[in-house]
């Protein structure tokens, strides 16, 4: 029998299921969230892999590798400028705010995000692991200088250069061929995780995709919040799938946690 038959699948406003999930969250020893592009769609940031997304315009192999940046920084900056224009001015939505509220009440101990948009921090989350870096800073690969991103960086015809050594600056995001950020700290945090909220991700990009399995291997539970299920091979009894728009399901979970 498929393990998905053992989980609780919530597709509507089943108050009892939300109350059960809320109890599980509030009594967890260390609950964490893993978020992907789906949580930011409601803020007007399209999934890069969706039709019309950046990867359909800029081939990752042609524009988004560390080798391309080192050899042709101006070419890489064609992608960076398009990405920056997508991200500039975007605001955190109620799903980001829901996670920040759970952290504020000490029911959630941190967020591991694959996103680079800084919207978790904007919403008020304090403990955020940005596994793919962030688009708020520019980084010099030559001397290590880090500077704050500014909108004018999107307007110049040439890549901005380091004021210290003159080397082209790169947004502080992880390109293909680079190591992800903070993985040791993430694994240390996951070692005590007994509940993982998996939100808005297809769980196909590694190493983030391996994190739900780590939690399951150590006896933890999974709450998945996705339009379509992505973790069918992992789920089991005691796990939840909240299927639908995270702008609805995450605030509903917070409401269940806070109701008297």
PDB file of C-alpha atoms in Angstrom:
ATOM      1  CA  UNK A   1       0.000   0.000   0.000  1.00  0.00           C
ATOM      2  CA  UNK A   2       1.408   3.459  -0.859  1.00  0.00           C
ATOM      3  CA  UNK A   3       2.567   5.305   2.231  1.00  0.00           C
ATOM      4  CA  UNK A   4       0.551   8.350   1.111  1.00  0.00           C
ATOM      5  CA  UNK A   5      -2.577   6.442   2.167  1.00  0.00           C
ATOM      6  CA  UNK A   6      -1.386   6.730   5.770  1.00  0.00           C
ATOM      7  CA  UNK A   7      -1.014  10.515   5.894  1.00  0.00           C
ATOM      8  CA  UNK A   8      -3.747  13.051   6.564  1.00  0.00           C
ATOM      9  CA  UNK A   9      -4.574  14.875   3.325  1.00  0.00           C
ATOM     10  CA  UNK A  10      -6.316  18.228   3.766  1.00  0.00           C
ATOM     11  CA  UNK A  11      -7.706  19.882   0.631  1.00  0.00           C
ATOM     12  CA  UNK A  12     -10.334  22.157   2.178  1.00  0.00           C
ATOM     13  CA  UNK A  13     -11.031  23.837   5.499  1.00  0.00           C
ATOM     14  CA  UNK A  14     -11.116  20.731   7.671  1.00  0.00           C
ATOM     15  CA  UNK A  15     -10.962  22.341  11.105  1.00  0.00           C
ATOM     16  CA  UNK A  16     -10.260  19.074  12.906  1.00  0.00           C
ATOM     17  CA  UNK A  17      -7.194  18.359  10.771  1.00  0.00           C
ATOM     18  CA  UNK A  18      -5.850  21.868  11.290  1.00  0.00           C
ATOM     19  CA  UNK A  19      -6.360  21.509  15.047  1.00  0.00           C
ATOM     20  CA  UNK A  20      -4.493  18.186  15.030  1.00  0.00           C
ATOM     21  CA  UNK A  21      -1.649  19.716  13.058  1.00  0.00           C
ATOM     22  CA  UNK A  22      -1.577  22.732  15.357  1.00  0.00           C
ATOM     23  CA  UNK A  23      -1.258  20.473  18.398  1.00  0.00           C
ATOM     24  CA  UNK A  24       1.567  18.557  16.743  1.00  0.00           C
ATOM     25  CA  UNK A  25       3.382  21.806  15.925  1.00  0.00           C
ATOM     26  CA  UNK A  26       2.939  23.336  19.373  1.00  0.00           C
ATOM     27  CA  UNK A  27       4.188  20.209  21.143  1.00  0.00           C
ATOM     28  CA  UNK A  28       7.172  19.540  18.851  1.00  0.00           C
ATOM     29  CA  UNK A  29      10.602  19.816  20.425  1.00  0.00           C
ATOM     30  CA  UNK A  30      12.158  21.462  17.366  1.00  0.00           C
ATOM     31  CA  UNK A  31      10.010  22.342  14.380  1.00  0.00           C
ATOM     32  CA  UNK A  32      11.644  23.782  11.278  1.00  0.00           C
ATOM     33  CA  UNK A  33      10.401  24.895   7.870  1.00  0.00           C
ATOM     34  CA  UNK A  34      11.886  24.206   4.436  1.00  0.00           C
ATOM     35  CA  UNK A  35      10.618  26.654   1.829  1.00  0.00           C
ATOM     36  CA  UNK A  36      10.884  26.916  -1.930  1.00  0.00           C
ATOM     37  CA  UNK A  37       9.699  29.163  -4.723  1.00  0.00           C
ATOM     38  CA  UNK A  38       6.027  28.396  -4.099  1.00  0.00           C
ATOM     39  CA  UNK A  39       5.869  30.520  -0.960  1.00  0.00           C
ATOM     40  CA  UNK A  40       6.945  33.636  -2.886  1.00  0.00           C
ATOM     41  CA  UNK A  41       4.632  33.242  -5.892  1.00  0.00           C
ATOM     42  CA  UNK A  42       2.000  35.177  -3.945  1.00  0.00           C
ATOM     43  CA  UNK A  43       4.446  38.081  -3.756  1.00  0.00           C
ATOM     44  CA  UNK A  44       4.672  38.252  -7.543  1.00  0.00           C
ATOM     45  CA  UNK A  45       7.876  36.228  -7.934  1.00  0.00           C
ATOM     46  CA  UNK A  46       7.307  33.444 -10.484  1.00  0.00           C
ATOM     47  CA  UNK A  47       8.906  30.048 -10.102  1.00  0.00           C
ATOM     48  CA  UNK A  48      12.035  30.097 -12.284  1.00  0.00           C
ATOM     49  CA  UNK A  49      11.170  26.660 -13.674  1.00  0.00           C
ATOM     50  CA  UNK A  50       7.568  27.425 -14.577  1.00  0.00           C
ATOM     51  CA  UNK A  51       6.548  28.386 -18.148  1.00  0.00           C
ATOM     52  CA  UNK A  52       7.690  31.958 -18.675  1.00  0.00           C
ATOM     53  CA  UNK A  53      10.105  31.713 -15.735  1.00  0.00           C
ATOM     54  CA  UNK A  54      13.708  32.871 -15.996  1.00  0.00           C
ATOM     55  CA  UNK A  55      15.031  29.424 -16.899  1.00  0.00           C
ATOM     56  CA  UNK A  56      12.814  29.407 -19.999  1.00  0.00           C
ATOM     57  CA  UNK A  57      14.528  32.629 -21.131  1.00  0.00           C
ATOM     58  CA  UNK A  58      18.065  32.151 -19.795  1.00  0.00           C
ATOM     59  CA  UNK A  59      19.458  28.633 -20.027  1.00  0.00           C
ATOM     60  CA  UNK A  60      21.093  27.817 -16.665  1.00  0.00           C
ATOM     61  CA  UNK A  61      24.004  26.108 -18.438  1.00  0.00           C
ATOM     62  CA  UNK A  62      24.604  29.192 -20.559  1.00  0.00           C
ATOM     63  CA  UNK A  63      24.131  31.951 -17.971  1.00  0.00           C
ATOM     64  CA  UNK A  64      24.048  30.594 -14.408  1.00  0.00           C
ATOM     65  CA  UNK A  65      27.248  28.636 -13.793  1.00  0.00           C
ATOM     66  CA  UNK A  66      30.273  29.841 -11.877  1.00  0.00           C
ATOM     67  CA  UNK A  67      32.406  29.068 -14.937  1.00  0.00           C
ATOM     68  CA  UNK A  68      30.298  31.410 -17.086  1.00  0.00           C
ATOM     69  CA  UNK A  69      30.660  34.172 -14.517  1.00  0.00           C
ATOM     70  CA  UNK A  70      34.440  33.798 -14.332  1.00  0.00           C
ATOM     71  CA  UNK A  71      34.874  33.720 -18.114  1.00  0.00           C
ATOM     72  CA  UNK A  72      32.083  36.068 -19.234  1.00  0.00           C
ATOM     73  CA  UNK A  73      30.811  38.159 -16.307  1.00  0.00           C
ATOM     74  CA  UNK A  74      28.945  40.491 -18.655  1.00  0.00           C
ATOM     75  CA  UNK A  75      26.935  37.540 -19.995  1.00  0.00           C
ATOM     76  CA  UNK A  76      26.134  36.327 -16.481  1.00  0.00           C
ATOM     77  CA  UNK A  77      24.989  39.830 -15.588  1.00  0.00           C
ATOM     78  CA  UNK A  78      22.324  39.651 -18.299  1.00  0.00           C
ATOM     79  CA  UNK A  79      20.638  37.048 -16.119  1.00  0.00           C
ATOM     80  CA  UNK A  80      21.416  38.897 -12.867  1.00  0.00           C
ATOM     81  CA  UNK A  81      19.784  42.087 -14.154  1.00  0.00           C
ATOM     82  CA  UNK A  82      16.657  40.214 -15.227  1.00  0.00           C
ATOM     83  CA  UNK A  83      16.554  38.476 -11.837  1.00  0.00           C
ATOM     84  CA  UNK A  84      17.058  41.730  -9.971  1.00  0.00           C
ATOM     85  CA  UNK A  85      14.197  43.392 -11.837  1.00  0.00           C
ATOM     86  CA  UNK A  86      11.933  40.516 -10.790  1.00  0.00           C
ATOM     87  CA  UNK A  87      12.908  40.832  -7.115  1.00  0.00           C
ATOM     88  CA  UNK A  88      13.156  44.592  -6.595  1.00  0.00           C
ATOM     89  CA  UNK A  89      10.228  46.015  -4.665  1.00  0.00           C
ATOM     90  CA  UNK A  90       8.589  42.702  -3.827  1.00  0.00           C
ATOM     91  CA  UNK A  91       6.945  42.427  -0.414  1.00  0.00           C
ATOM     92  CA  UNK A  92       6.488  39.521   1.970  1.00  0.00           C
ATOM     93  CA  UNK A  93       3.050  37.920   1.788  1.00  0.00           C
ATOM     94  CA  UNK A  94       0.793  36.402   4.421  1.00  0.00           C
ATOM     95  CA  UNK A  95       2.457  32.987   4.089  1.00  0.00           C
ATOM     96  CA  UNK A  96       5.851  34.489   4.984  1.00  0.00           C
ATOM     97  CA  UNK A  97       4.163  36.373   7.800  1.00  0.00           C
ATOM     98  CA  UNK A  98       2.567  33.183   9.090  1.00  0.00           C
ATOM     99  CA  UNK A  99       5.977  31.538   9.523  1.00  0.00           C
ATOM    100  CA  UNK A 100       7.330  34.656  11.227  1.00  0.00           C
ATOM    101  CA  UNK A 101       4.399  34.540  13.643  1.00  0.00           C
ATOM    102  CA  UNK A 102       5.048  30.886  14.439  1.00  0.00           C
ATOM    103  CA  UNK A 103       8.683  31.729  15.174  1.00  0.00           C
ATOM    104  CA  UNK A 104       7.681  34.715  17.304  1.00  0.00           C
ATOM    105  CA  UNK A 105       5.545  32.403  19.432  1.00  0.00           C
ATOM    106  CA  UNK A 106       8.436  29.896  19.655  1.00  0.00           C
ATOM    107  CA  UNK A 107       6.528  27.158  17.825  1.00  0.00           C
ATOM    108  CA  UNK A 108       8.954  27.261  14.900  1.00  0.00           C
ATOM    109  CA  UNK A 109      12.698  27.287  15.483  1.00  0.00           C
ATOM    110  CA  UNK A 110      13.915  28.338  12.059  1.00  0.00           C
ATOM    111  CA  UNK A 111      13.425  28.490   8.291  1.00  0.00           C
ATOM    112  CA  UNK A 112      15.644  26.815   5.704  1.00  0.00           C
ATOM    113  CA  UNK A 113      14.926  28.491   2.394  1.00  0.00           C
ATOM    114  CA  UNK A 114      15.931  27.821  -1.193  1.00  0.00           C
ATOM    115  CA  UNK A 115      14.817  31.352  -2.059  1.00  0.00           C
ATOM    116  CA  UNK A 116      17.127  34.339  -2.431  1.00  0.00           C
ATOM    117  CA  UNK A 117      14.482  37.077  -2.118  1.00  0.00           C
ATOM    118  CA  UNK A 118      14.917  38.009   1.593  1.00  0.00           C
ATOM    119  CA  UNK A 119      11.143  37.937   2.111  1.00  0.00           C
ATOM    120  CA  UNK A 120      11.311  35.719   5.204  1.00  0.00           C
ATOM    121  CA  UNK A 121      13.480  38.302   6.951  1.00  0.00           C
ATOM    122  CA  UNK A 122      11.251  41.096   5.672  1.00  0.00           C
ATOM    123  CA  UNK A 123       8.262  39.340   7.240  1.00  0.00           C
ATOM    124  CA  UNK A 124      10.053  39.127  10.596  1.00  0.00           C
ATOM    125  CA  UNK A 125      11.673  35.686  10.644  1.00  0.00           C
ATOM    126  CA  UNK A 126      14.958  35.914  12.562  1.00  0.00           C
ATOM    127  CA  UNK A 127      16.550  32.497  12.112  1.00  0.00           C
ATOM    128  CA  UNK A 128      16.792  31.968   8.352  1.00  0.00           C
ATOM    129  CA  UNK A 129      19.238  29.644   6.596  1.00  0.00           C
ATOM    130  CA  UNK A 130      19.604  30.823   2.978  1.00  0.00           C
ATOM    131  CA  UNK A 131      20.910  27.689   1.326  1.00  0.00           C
ATOM    132  CA  UNK A 132      21.235  29.356  -2.092  1.00  0.00           C
ATOM    133  CA  UNK A 133      22.555  32.694  -0.857  1.00  0.00           C
ATOM    134  CA  UNK A 134      20.824  36.058  -1.166  1.00  0.00           C
ATOM    135  CA  UNK A 135      20.290  38.781  -3.728  1.00  0.00           C
ATOM    136  CA  UNK A 136      20.746  41.585  -1.194  1.00  0.00           C
ATOM    137  CA  UNK A 137      24.524  41.700  -1.535  1.00  0.00           C
ATOM    138  CA  UNK A 138      27.232  41.603  -4.178  1.00  0.00           C
ATOM    139  CA  UNK A 139      30.345  39.515  -3.611  1.00  0.00           C
ATOM    140  CA  UNK A 140      33.887  39.842  -4.930  1.00  0.00           C
ATOM    141  CA  UNK A 141      35.346  36.434  -5.712  1.00  0.00           C
ATOM    142  CA  UNK A 142      38.844  37.939  -5.859  1.00  0.00           C
ATOM    143  CA  UNK A 143      39.228  39.647  -2.464  1.00  0.00           C
ATOM    144  CA  UNK A 144      36.055  38.595  -0.616  1.00  0.00           C
ATOM    145  CA  UNK A 145      34.574  42.087  -0.353  1.00  0.00           C
ATOM    146  CA  UNK A 146      30.803  42.112   0.240  1.00  0.00           C
ATOM    147  CA  UNK A 147      28.703  45.165  -0.617  1.00  0.00           C
ATOM    148  CA  UNK A 148      25.007  45.931  -0.375  1.00  0.00           C
ATOM    149  CA  UNK A 149      23.023  45.532  -3.565  1.00  0.00           C
ATOM    150  CA  UNK A 150      21.563  48.785  -4.929  1.00  0.00           C
ATOM    151  CA  UNK A 151      18.980  49.247  -7.724  1.00  0.00           C
ATOM    152  CA  UNK A 152      21.492  51.238  -9.767  1.00  0.00           C
ATOM    153  CA  UNK A 153      23.477  48.027 -10.218  1.00  0.00           C
ATOM    154  CA  UNK A 154      20.710  46.958 -12.600  1.00  0.00           C
ATOM    155  CA  UNK A 155      21.108  50.021 -14.807  1.00  0.00           C
ATOM    156  CA  UNK A 156      24.805  49.987 -15.695  1.00  0.00           C
ATOM    157  CA  UNK A 157      25.807  48.530 -19.041  1.00  0.00           C
ATOM    158  CA  UNK A 158      28.845  46.756 -17.555  1.00  0.00           C
ATOM    159  CA  UNK A 159      29.081  44.539 -14.455  1.00  0.00           C
ATOM    160  CA  UNK A 160      29.786  46.523 -11.269  1.00  0.00           C
ATOM    161  CA  UNK A 161      33.350  46.182 -10.025  1.00  0.00           C
ATOM    162  CA  UNK A 162      34.895  45.812  -6.604  1.00  0.00           C
ATOM    163  CA  UNK A 163      36.063  49.139  -5.196  1.00  0.00           C
ATOM    164  CA  UNK A 164      39.014  47.386  -3.554  1.00  0.00           C
ATOM    165  CA  UNK A 165      40.482  45.247  -6.350  1.00  0.00           C
ATOM    166  CA  UNK A 166      38.495  46.060  -9.485  1.00  0.00           C
ATOM    167  CA  UNK A 167      37.227  42.486 -10.013  1.00  0.00           C
ATOM    168  CA  UNK A 168      33.648  42.109 -11.357  1.00  0.00           C
ATOM    169  CA  UNK A 169      31.142  41.707  -8.549  1.00  0.00           C
ATOM    170  CA  UNK A 170      28.663  38.857  -8.488  1.00  0.00           C
ATOM    171  CA  UNK A 171      25.351  38.723  -6.632  1.00  0.00           C
ATOM    172  CA  UNK A 172      25.728  36.689  -3.459  1.00  0.00           C
ATOM    173  CA  UNK A 173      23.702  33.818  -4.902  1.00  0.00           C
ATOM    174  CA  UNK A 174      24.804  30.232  -5.436  1.00  0.00           C
ATOM    175  CA  UNK A 175      25.460  29.491  -9.085  1.00  0.00           C
ATOM    176  CA  UNK A 176      25.602  26.026 -10.600  1.00  0.00           C
ATOM    177  CA  UNK A 177      29.041  24.648  -9.771  1.00  0.00           C
ATOM    178  CA  UNK A 178      29.238  26.434  -6.400  1.00  0.00           C
ATOM    179  CA  UNK A 179      28.732  24.917  -2.965  1.00  0.00           C
ATOM    180  CA  UNK A 180      25.501  25.739  -1.160  1.00  0.00           C
ATOM    181  CA  UNK A 181      25.626  27.903   1.950  1.00  0.00           C
ATOM    182  CA  UNK A 182      25.467  26.924   5.597  1.00  0.00           C
ATOM    183  CA  UNK A 183      24.949  23.196   5.099  1.00  0.00           C
ATOM    184  CA  UNK A 184      26.879  22.222   8.245  1.00  0.00           C
ATOM    185  CA  UNK A 185      24.790  24.593  10.375  1.00  0.00           C
ATOM    186  CA  UNK A 186      21.602  23.320   8.731  1.00  0.00           C
ATOM    187  CA  UNK A 187      22.478  19.688   9.461  1.00  0.00           C
ATOM    188  CA  UNK A 188      23.323  20.590  13.070  1.00  0.00           C
ATOM    189  CA  UNK A 189      19.914  22.232  13.409  1.00  0.00           C
ATOM    190  CA  UNK A 190      18.131  19.323  11.722  1.00  0.00           C
ATOM    191  CA  UNK A 191      19.731  16.852  14.130  1.00  0.00           C
ATOM    192  CA  UNK A 192      17.120  17.811  16.713  1.00  0.00           C
ATOM    193  CA  UNK A 193      14.231  18.375  14.309  1.00  0.00           C
ATOM    194  CA  UNK A 194      11.154  16.260  15.019  1.00  0.00           C
ATOM    195  CA  UNK A 195       8.775  18.158  12.708  1.00  0.00           C
ATOM    196  CA  UNK A 196       9.541  19.663   9.298  1.00  0.00           C
ATOM    197  CA  UNK A 197       7.134  21.939   7.421  1.00  0.00           C
ATOM    198  CA  UNK A 198       7.870  21.531   3.697  1.00  0.00           C
ATOM    199  CA  UNK A 199       6.408  24.527   1.891  1.00  0.00           C
ATOM    200  CA  UNK A 200       6.152  25.469  -1.767  1.00  0.00           C
ATOM    201  CA  UNK A 201       8.869  23.201  -3.103  1.00  0.00           C
ATOM    202  CA  UNK A 202       8.950  20.287  -5.511  1.00  0.00           C
ATOM    203  CA  UNK A 203      11.802  18.798  -3.452  1.00  0.00           C
ATOM    204  CA  UNK A 204      13.819  17.997  -6.570  1.00  0.00           C
ATOM    205  CA  UNK A 205      16.883  20.233  -6.131  1.00  0.00           C
ATOM    206  CA  UNK A 206      19.633  18.811  -3.957  1.00  0.00           C
ATOM    207  CA  UNK A 207      20.884  19.066  -1.292  1.00  0.00           C
ATOM    208  CA  UNK A 208      17.673  20.718  -0.022  1.00  0.00           C
ATOM    209  CA  UNK A 209      15.602  17.852  -1.454  1.00  0.00           C
ATOM    210  CA  UNK A 210      17.399  15.412   0.864  1.00  0.00           C
ATOM    211  CA  UNK A 211      16.434  17.231   4.062  1.00  0.00           C
ATOM    212  CA  UNK A 212      12.888  15.816   4.489  1.00  0.00           C
ATOM    213  CA  UNK A 213      14.311  12.276   4.282  1.00  0.00           C
ATOM    214  CA  UNK A 214      16.842  13.099   7.006  1.00  0.00           C
ATOM    215  CA  UNK A 215      14.032  14.190   9.310  1.00  0.00           C
ATOM    216  CA  UNK A 216      12.037  11.038   8.570  1.00  0.00           C
ATOM    217  CA  UNK A 217      15.073   8.807   9.175  1.00  0.00           C
ATOM    218  CA  UNK A 218      15.417  10.165  12.684  1.00  0.00           C
ATOM    219  CA  UNK A 219      11.735   9.613  13.457  1.00  0.00           C
ATOM    220  CA  UNK A 220      10.430  13.097  12.691  1.00  0.00           C
ATOM    221  CA  UNK A 221       7.168  14.022  11.025  1.00  0.00           C
ATOM    222  CA  UNK A 222       6.391  15.994   7.884  1.00  0.00           C
ATOM    223  CA  UNK A 223       3.765  18.635   7.160  1.00  0.00           C
ATOM    224  CA  UNK A 224       3.691  19.398   3.445  1.00  0.00           C
ATOM    225  CA  UNK A 225       2.109  22.598   2.087  1.00  0.00           C
ATOM    226  CA  UNK A 226       1.988  22.401  -1.717  1.00  0.00           C
ATOM    227  CA  UNK A 227      -0.371  22.780  -4.637  1.00  0.00           C
ATOM    228  CA  UNK A 228       0.539  19.218  -5.623  1.00  0.00           C
ATOM    229  CA  UNK A 229       2.145  16.565  -3.386  1.00  0.00           C
ATOM    230  CA  UNK A 230       5.908  16.208  -3.786  1.00  0.00           C
ATOM    231  CA  UNK A 231       6.847  13.831  -0.979  1.00  0.00           C
ATOM    232  CA  UNK A 232       4.736  10.754  -1.735  1.00  0.00           C
ATOM    233  CA  UNK A 233       7.655   8.382  -1.170  1.00  0.00           C
ATOM    234  CA  UNK A 234       8.368   9.764   2.317  1.00  0.00           C
ATOM    235  CA  UNK A 235       5.057  10.347   4.030  1.00  0.00           C
ATOM    236  CA  UNK A 236       3.470   8.042   6.531  1.00  0.00           C
ATOM    237  CA  UNK A 237       1.189   7.903   9.538  1.00  0.00           C
ATOM    238  CA  UNK A 238       1.221  11.129  11.521  1.00  0.00           C
ATOM    239  CA  UNK A 239       2.212  13.253   8.515  1.00  0.00           C
ATOM    240  CA  UNK A 240       0.029  15.919   6.893  1.00  0.00           C
ATOM    241  CA  UNK A 241      -0.438  17.189   3.350  1.00  0.00           C
ATOM    242  CA  UNK A 242      -2.165  20.580   3.154  1.00  0.00           C
ATOM    243  CA  UNK A 243      -2.941  20.746  -0.543  1.00  0.00           C
ATOM    244  CA  UNK A 244      -3.698  24.161  -2.005  1.00  0.00           C
ATOM    245  CA  UNK A 245      -2.516  27.750  -1.984  1.00  0.00           C
ATOM    246  CA  UNK A 246      -0.066  28.449   0.848  1.00  0.00           C
ATOM    247  CA  UNK A 247      -1.628  31.912   1.157  1.00  0.00           C
ATOM    248  CA  UNK A 248      -4.624  30.055   2.556  1.00  0.00           C
ATOM    249  CA  UNK A 249      -3.190  26.982   4.261  1.00  0.00           C
ATOM    250  CA  UNK A 250      -0.381  28.553   6.308  1.00  0.00           C
ATOM    251  CA  UNK A 251      -2.516  31.339   7.819  1.00  0.00           C
ATOM    252  CA  UNK A 252      -5.146  28.685   8.594  1.00  0.00           C
ATOM    253  CA  UNK A 253      -2.543  26.707  10.531  1.00  0.00           C
ATOM    254  CA  UNK A 254      -1.555  29.805  12.508  1.00  0.00           C
ATOM    255  CA  UNK A 255      -5.222  30.478  13.264  1.00  0.00           C
ATOM    256  CA  UNK A 256      -5.632  26.917  14.549  1.00  0.00           C
ATOM    257  CA  UNK A 257      -2.543  27.330  16.723  1.00  0.00           C
ATOM    258  CA  UNK A 258      -3.783  30.568  18.278  1.00  0.00           C
ATOM    259  CA  UNK A 259      -7.459  29.848  18.767  1.00  0.00           C
ATOM    260  CA  UNK A 260      -8.625  29.188  22.294  1.00  0.00           C
TER     261      UNK A 260
END
